Amino acid sequence: MPKQFLKKYMPNPEMLKRHKNLQFLGEKLHDPNLWHLNRRSVSIAFAIGLFCAWIPTPTQMALAAISAFYFRGNLPIAVGLVWLTNPITMPPLFYFAYRIGLSVLNMPSAAEFSLDAVLSGGLWIPFLTGCLIMGVICSTAGYFGVQGFWTYHARKKWMHRQEKRGRKPVNPFRAIY
């Protein structure tokens, strides 16, 4: 089920491989892990995309794509998840990261957001610290969340097949000790 749902929204890999602006990537674009939907590539893509979403630069999508190439995660999912921080959600999420950074560093809050405060660097250290912390937390939660959901769904599907065949299914969710 997760595979069918994701495939519905994925771009056609063959079309992207033939795209004239992507030809400089050569054979690297033909790596199956960049396009296949399996537990490993999707969970790596979630970790990459959610981490890069918290990087406060305009090159988030490029960083996610490069990381997906390097770690062999699903490219469209990694790049798509970067849009968690879009122009509408970015201000509240980055303010939350700033507040996290302040609390972790035990620093007082700036009285006001002014150009002088930004240029002096007083806002950057807690902001970047908060972004790093939130990036690590979200990417870890995304990775293990996808791993858990995918495993749960596969086991549930296996139990359904066993029942359909007339066999008494063994509960795959029960821990065996």
PDB file of N, CA and C in Angstrom, residues 158-169:
ATOM      1  N   TRP A 158       1.077  -9.701   5.152  1.00  0.00           N
ATOM      2  CA  TRP A 158       1.423 -11.115   5.237  1.00  0.00           C
ATOM      3  C   TRP A 158       0.341 -11.870   6.011  1.00  0.00           C
ATOM      4  N   MET A 159      -0.131 -11.285   7.119  1.00  0.00           N
ATOM      5  CA  MET A 159      -1.191 -11.932   7.900  1.00  0.00           C
ATOM      6  C   MET A 159      -2.472 -12.065   7.073  1.00  0.00           C
ATOM      7  N   HIS A 160      -2.778 -11.052   6.307  1.00  0.00           N
ATOM      8  CA  HIS A 160      -3.975 -11.089   5.463  1.00  0.00           C
ATOM      9  C   HIS A 160      -3.860 -12.198   4.416  1.00  0.00           C
ATOM     10  N   ARG A 161      -2.685 -12.364   3.833  1.00  0.00           N
ATOM     11  CA  ARG A 161      -2.475 -13.443   2.849  1.00  0.00           C
ATOM     12  C   ARG A 161      -2.620 -14.806   3.508  1.00  0.00           C
ATOM     13  N   GLN A 162      -2.121 -14.950   4.736  1.00  0.00           N
ATOM     14  CA  GLN A 162      -2.235 -16.231   5.437  1.00  0.00           C
ATOM     15  C   GLN A 162      -3.698 -16.571   5.709  1.00  0.00           C
ATOM     16  N   GLU A 163      -4.463 -15.569   6.121  1.00  0.00           N
ATOM     17  CA  GLU A 163      -5.891 -15.799   6.374  1.00  0.00           C
ATOM     18  C   GLU A 163      -6.631 -16.149   5.088  1.00  0.00           C
ATOM     19  N   LYS A 164      -6.254 -15.510   4.012  1.00  0.00           N
ATOM     20  CA  LYS A 164      -6.895 -15.742   2.717  1.00  0.00           C
ATOM     21  C   LYS A 164      -6.638 -17.170   2.226  1.00  0.00           C
ATOM     22  N   ARG A 165      -5.474 -17.710   2.544  1.00  0.00           N
ATOM     23  CA  ARG A 165      -5.116 -19.073   2.133  1.00  0.00           C
ATOM     24  C   ARG A 165      -5.729 -20.123   3.052  1.00  0.00           C
ATOM     25  N   GLY A 166      -6.377 -19.690   4.117  1.00  0.00           N
ATOM     26  CA  GLY A 166      -7.002 -20.634   5.025  1.00  0.00           C
ATOM     27  C   GLY A 166      -6.075 -21.124   6.111  1.00  0.00           C
ATOM     28  N   ARG A 167      -4.933 -20.557   6.251  1.00  0.00           N
ATOM     29  CA  ARG A 167      -3.997 -20.950   7.302  1.00  0.00           C
ATOM     30  C   ARG A 167      -4.235 -20.081   8.525  1.00  0.00           C
ATOM     31  N   LYS A 168      -3.933 -20.665   9.661  1.00  0.00           N
ATOM     32  CA  LYS A 168      -4.026 -19.879  10.882  1.00  0.00           C
ATOM     33  C   LYS A 168      -2.767 -19.012  10.954  1.00  0.00           C
ATOM     34  N   PRO A 169      -2.939 -17.697  10.878  1.00  0.00           N
ATOM     35  CA  PRO A 169      -1.747 -16.849  10.854  1.00  0.00           C
ATOM     36  C   PRO A 169      -1.073 -16.762  12.214  1.00  0.00           C
TER      37      PRO A 169
END
